[in-house]
One Martini backbone bead per residue (centre of mass of N, CA, C, O) as a GRO file, in nm:
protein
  190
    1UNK     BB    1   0.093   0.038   0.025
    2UNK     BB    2   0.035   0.353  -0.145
    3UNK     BB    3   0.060   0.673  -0.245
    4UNK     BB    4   0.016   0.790  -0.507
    5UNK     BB    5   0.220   0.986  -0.583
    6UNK     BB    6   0.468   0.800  -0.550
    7UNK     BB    7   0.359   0.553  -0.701
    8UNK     BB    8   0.421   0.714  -0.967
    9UNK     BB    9   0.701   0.829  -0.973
   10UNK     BB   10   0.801   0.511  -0.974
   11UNK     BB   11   0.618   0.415  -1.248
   12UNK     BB   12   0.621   0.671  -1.449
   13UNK     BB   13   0.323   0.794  -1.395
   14UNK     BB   14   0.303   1.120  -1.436
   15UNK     BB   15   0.037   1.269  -1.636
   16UNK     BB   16  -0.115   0.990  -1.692
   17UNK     BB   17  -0.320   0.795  -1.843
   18UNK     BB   18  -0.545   0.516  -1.811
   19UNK     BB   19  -0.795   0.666  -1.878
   20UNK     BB   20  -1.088   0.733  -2.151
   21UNK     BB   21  -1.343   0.946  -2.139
   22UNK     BB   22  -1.641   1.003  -2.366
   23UNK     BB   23  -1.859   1.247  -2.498
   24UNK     BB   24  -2.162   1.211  -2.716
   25UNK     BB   25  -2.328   1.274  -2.993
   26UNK     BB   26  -2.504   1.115  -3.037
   27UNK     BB   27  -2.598   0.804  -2.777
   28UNK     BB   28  -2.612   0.558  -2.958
   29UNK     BB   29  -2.495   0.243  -3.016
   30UNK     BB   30  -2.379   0.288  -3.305
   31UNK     BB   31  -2.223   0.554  -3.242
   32UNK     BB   32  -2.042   0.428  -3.006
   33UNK     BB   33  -1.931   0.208  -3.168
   34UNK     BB   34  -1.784   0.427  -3.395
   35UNK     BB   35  -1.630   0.616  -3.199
   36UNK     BB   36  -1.481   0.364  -3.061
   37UNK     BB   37  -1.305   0.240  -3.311
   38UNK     BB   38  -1.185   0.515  -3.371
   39UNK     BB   39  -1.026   0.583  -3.117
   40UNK     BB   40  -0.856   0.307  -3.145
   41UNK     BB   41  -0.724   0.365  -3.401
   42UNK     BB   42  -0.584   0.664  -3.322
   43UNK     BB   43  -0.419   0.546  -3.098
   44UNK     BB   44  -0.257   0.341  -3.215
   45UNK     BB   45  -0.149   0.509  -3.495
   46UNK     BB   46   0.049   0.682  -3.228
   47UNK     BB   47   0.147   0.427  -3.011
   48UNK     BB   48  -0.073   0.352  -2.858
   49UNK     BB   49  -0.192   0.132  -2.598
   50UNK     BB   50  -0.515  -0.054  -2.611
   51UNK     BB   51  -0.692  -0.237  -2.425
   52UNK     BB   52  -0.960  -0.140  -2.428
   53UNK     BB   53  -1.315  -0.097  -2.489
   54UNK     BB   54  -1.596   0.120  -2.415
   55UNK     BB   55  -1.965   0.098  -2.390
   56UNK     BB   56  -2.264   0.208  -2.229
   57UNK     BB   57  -2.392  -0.058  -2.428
   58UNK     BB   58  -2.219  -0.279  -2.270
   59UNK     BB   59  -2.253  -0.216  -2.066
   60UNK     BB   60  -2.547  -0.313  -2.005
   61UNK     BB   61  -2.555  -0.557  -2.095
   62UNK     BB   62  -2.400  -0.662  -1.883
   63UNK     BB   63  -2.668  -0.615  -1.691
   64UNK     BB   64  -2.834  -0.758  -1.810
   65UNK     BB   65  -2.761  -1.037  -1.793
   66UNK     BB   66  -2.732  -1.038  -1.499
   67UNK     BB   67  -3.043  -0.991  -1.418
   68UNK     BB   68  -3.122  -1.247  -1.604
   69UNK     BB   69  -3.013  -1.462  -1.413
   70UNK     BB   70  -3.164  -1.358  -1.148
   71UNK     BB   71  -3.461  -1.376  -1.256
   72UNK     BB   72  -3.477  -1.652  -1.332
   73UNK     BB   73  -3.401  -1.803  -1.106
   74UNK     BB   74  -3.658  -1.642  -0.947
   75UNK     BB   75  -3.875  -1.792  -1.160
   76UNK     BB   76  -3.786  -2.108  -1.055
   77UNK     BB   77  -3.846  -2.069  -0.763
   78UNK     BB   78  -4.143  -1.993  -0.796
   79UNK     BB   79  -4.232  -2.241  -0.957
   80UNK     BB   80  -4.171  -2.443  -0.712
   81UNK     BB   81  -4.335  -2.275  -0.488
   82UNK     BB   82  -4.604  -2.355  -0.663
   83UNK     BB   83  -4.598  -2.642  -0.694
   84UNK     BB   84  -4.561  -2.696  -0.356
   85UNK     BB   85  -4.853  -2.551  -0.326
   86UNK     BB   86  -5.020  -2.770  -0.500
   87UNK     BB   87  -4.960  -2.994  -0.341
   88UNK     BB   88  -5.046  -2.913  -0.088
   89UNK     BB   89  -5.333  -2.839  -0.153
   90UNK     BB   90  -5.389  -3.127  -0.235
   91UNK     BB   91  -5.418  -3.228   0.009
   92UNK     BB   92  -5.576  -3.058   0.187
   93UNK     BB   93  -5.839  -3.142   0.013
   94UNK     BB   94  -5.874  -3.407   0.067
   95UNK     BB   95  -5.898  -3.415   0.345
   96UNK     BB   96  -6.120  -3.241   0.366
   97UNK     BB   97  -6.321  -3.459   0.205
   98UNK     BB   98  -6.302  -3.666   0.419
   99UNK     BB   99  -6.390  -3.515   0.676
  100UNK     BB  100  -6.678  -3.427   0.480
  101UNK     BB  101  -6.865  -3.717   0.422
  102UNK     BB  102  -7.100  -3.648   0.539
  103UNK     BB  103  -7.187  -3.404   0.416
  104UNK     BB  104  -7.180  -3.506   0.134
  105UNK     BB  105  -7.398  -3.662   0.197
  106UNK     BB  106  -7.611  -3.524   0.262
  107UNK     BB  107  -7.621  -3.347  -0.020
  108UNK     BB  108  -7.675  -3.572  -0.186
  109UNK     BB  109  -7.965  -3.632  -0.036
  110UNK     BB  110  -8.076  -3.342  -0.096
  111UNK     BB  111  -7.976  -3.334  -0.431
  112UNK     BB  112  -7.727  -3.307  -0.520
  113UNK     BB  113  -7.455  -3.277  -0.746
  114UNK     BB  114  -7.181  -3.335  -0.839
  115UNK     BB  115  -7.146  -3.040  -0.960
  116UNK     BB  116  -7.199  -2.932  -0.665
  117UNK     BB  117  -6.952  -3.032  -0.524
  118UNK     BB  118  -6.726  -2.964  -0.684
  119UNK     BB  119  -6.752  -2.704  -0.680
  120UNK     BB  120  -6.708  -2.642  -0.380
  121UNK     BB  121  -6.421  -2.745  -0.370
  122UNK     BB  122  -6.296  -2.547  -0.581
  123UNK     BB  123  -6.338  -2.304  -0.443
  124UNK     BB  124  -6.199  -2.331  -0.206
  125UNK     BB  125  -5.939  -2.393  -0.320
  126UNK     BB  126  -5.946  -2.084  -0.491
  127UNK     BB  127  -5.952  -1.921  -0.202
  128UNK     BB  128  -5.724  -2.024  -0.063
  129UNK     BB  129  -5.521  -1.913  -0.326
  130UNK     BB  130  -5.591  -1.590  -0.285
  131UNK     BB  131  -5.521  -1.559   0.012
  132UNK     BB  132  -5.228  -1.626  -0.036
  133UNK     BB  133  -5.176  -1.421  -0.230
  134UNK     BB  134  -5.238  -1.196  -0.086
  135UNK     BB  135  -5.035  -1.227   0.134
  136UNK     BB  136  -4.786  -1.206  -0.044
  137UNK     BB  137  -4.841  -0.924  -0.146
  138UNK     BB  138  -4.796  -0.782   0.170
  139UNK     BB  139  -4.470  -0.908   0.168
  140UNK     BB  140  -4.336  -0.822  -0.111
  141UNK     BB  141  -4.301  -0.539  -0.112
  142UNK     BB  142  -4.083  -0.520   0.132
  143UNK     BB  143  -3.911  -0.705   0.030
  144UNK     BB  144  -3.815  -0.646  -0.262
  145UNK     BB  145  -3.700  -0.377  -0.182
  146UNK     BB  146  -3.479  -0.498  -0.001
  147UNK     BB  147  -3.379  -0.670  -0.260
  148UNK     BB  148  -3.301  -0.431  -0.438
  149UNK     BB  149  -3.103  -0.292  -0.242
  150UNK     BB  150  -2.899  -0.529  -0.189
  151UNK     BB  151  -2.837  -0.586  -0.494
  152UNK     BB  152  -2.712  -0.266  -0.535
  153UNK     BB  153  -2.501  -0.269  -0.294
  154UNK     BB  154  -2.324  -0.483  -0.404
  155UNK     BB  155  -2.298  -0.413  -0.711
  156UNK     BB  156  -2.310  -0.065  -0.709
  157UNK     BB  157  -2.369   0.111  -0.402
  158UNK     BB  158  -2.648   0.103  -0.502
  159UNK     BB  159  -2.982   0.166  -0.490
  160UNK     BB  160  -3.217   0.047  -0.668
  161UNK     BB  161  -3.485   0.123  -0.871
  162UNK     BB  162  -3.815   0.082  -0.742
  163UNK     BB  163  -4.081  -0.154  -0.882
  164UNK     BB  164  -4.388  -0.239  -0.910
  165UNK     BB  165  -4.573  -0.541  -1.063
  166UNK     BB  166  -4.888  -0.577  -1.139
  167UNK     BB  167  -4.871  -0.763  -1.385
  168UNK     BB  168  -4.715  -0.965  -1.226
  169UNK     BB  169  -4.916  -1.009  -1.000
  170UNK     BB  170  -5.160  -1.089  -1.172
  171UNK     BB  171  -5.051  -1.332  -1.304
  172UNK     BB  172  -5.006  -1.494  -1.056
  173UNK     BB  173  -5.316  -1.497  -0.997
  174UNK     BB  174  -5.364  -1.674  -1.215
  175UNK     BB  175  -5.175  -1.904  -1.154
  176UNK     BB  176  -5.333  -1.972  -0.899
  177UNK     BB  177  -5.606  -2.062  -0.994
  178UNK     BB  178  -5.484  -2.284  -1.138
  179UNK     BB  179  -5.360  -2.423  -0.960
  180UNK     BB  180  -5.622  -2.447  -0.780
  181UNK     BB  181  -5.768  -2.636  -0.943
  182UNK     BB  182  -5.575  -2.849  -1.023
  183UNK     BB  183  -5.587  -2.910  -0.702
  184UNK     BB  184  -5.923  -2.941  -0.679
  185UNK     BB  185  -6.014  -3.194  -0.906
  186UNK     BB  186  -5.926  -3.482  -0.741
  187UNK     BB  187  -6.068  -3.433  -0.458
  188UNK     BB  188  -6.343  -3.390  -0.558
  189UNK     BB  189  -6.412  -3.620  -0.720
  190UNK     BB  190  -6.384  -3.809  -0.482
   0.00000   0.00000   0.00000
């Protein structure tokens, strides 16, 4: 460990610079990458050796490539989690069926049909699958934010901008129903 000063003195770096940052107007991609590559080819021309060149549309490439590794990550963790809940729901469906047995008699028997049975079952499937997503949803945004915070500090420094997903809320909602439906079809029937 030494203070700058001293180290560019010893390694006879003193005035000189190790990077340099350019800003263009326009700054689209194409213009980025066309005058990254003058940039590199004009100081090679003078006998300066060009470590790398980067462009502001590259740096952002390889954060999109980090972050879409880490939403599949959790997004395959979420479908795993959406999985054994709808096999809880199916087990818990059963339980439920089998301990109203006398009941499902009783319905049969003032004459409920078969549809009118199923439905009810799928019914309170499908509240408790909703009542879930409900909870999940008042957990999420606080975690949520946390897990933002916590992403962006370790990785930039600085906590990311959070956004809450209405319609990814809704999807989700969606597919809880759907599981929700399908953990609740063969204790039904049953």
């Amino acid at each position: 460990y030494s203070n700058y000063p001293y180290f560019a003195r010893e390694a006879r770096i003193v005035g000189r610079a190790g990077s340099v940052q350019v800003q263009i107007v326009p700054d689209d991609r194409e213009n980025q990458a066309r005058v990254a590559k003058a940039l590199e080819e004009h100081y090679k021309s003078l006998g300066m050796q060009v470590g790398t060149t980067q462009t502001i549309a590259s740096i952002r490439d390889q954060n999109e490539l980090f972050f879409n590794i880490i939403v599949v990550f959790l997004l395959v963790m979420a479908l795993l989690l959406a999985t054994v809940g709808g096999l809880g729901l199916m087990g818990t469906m059963s339980i439920n069926v089998l301990e109203r047995t006398r009941e499902i008699g009783v319905m049969r028997a003032i004459g409920a049909s078969d549809g009118a049975v199923l439905k009810i079952v799928m019914v309170e499937g499908i509240v408790i699958g909703v009542l879930s997503w409900a909870l999940a949803m008042i957990l999420a945004l606080p975690l949520a934010k946390l897990m933002a915070d916590g992403v962006g500090m370790a990785f930039f420094q600085t906590p990311l901008t959070f956004a809450f997903s209405t319609a990814g809320a809704l999807a989700w909602l969606a597919l809880v129903i759907v599981i929700a439906t399908l953990a609740s079809v063969l204790p039904a029937r049953n």
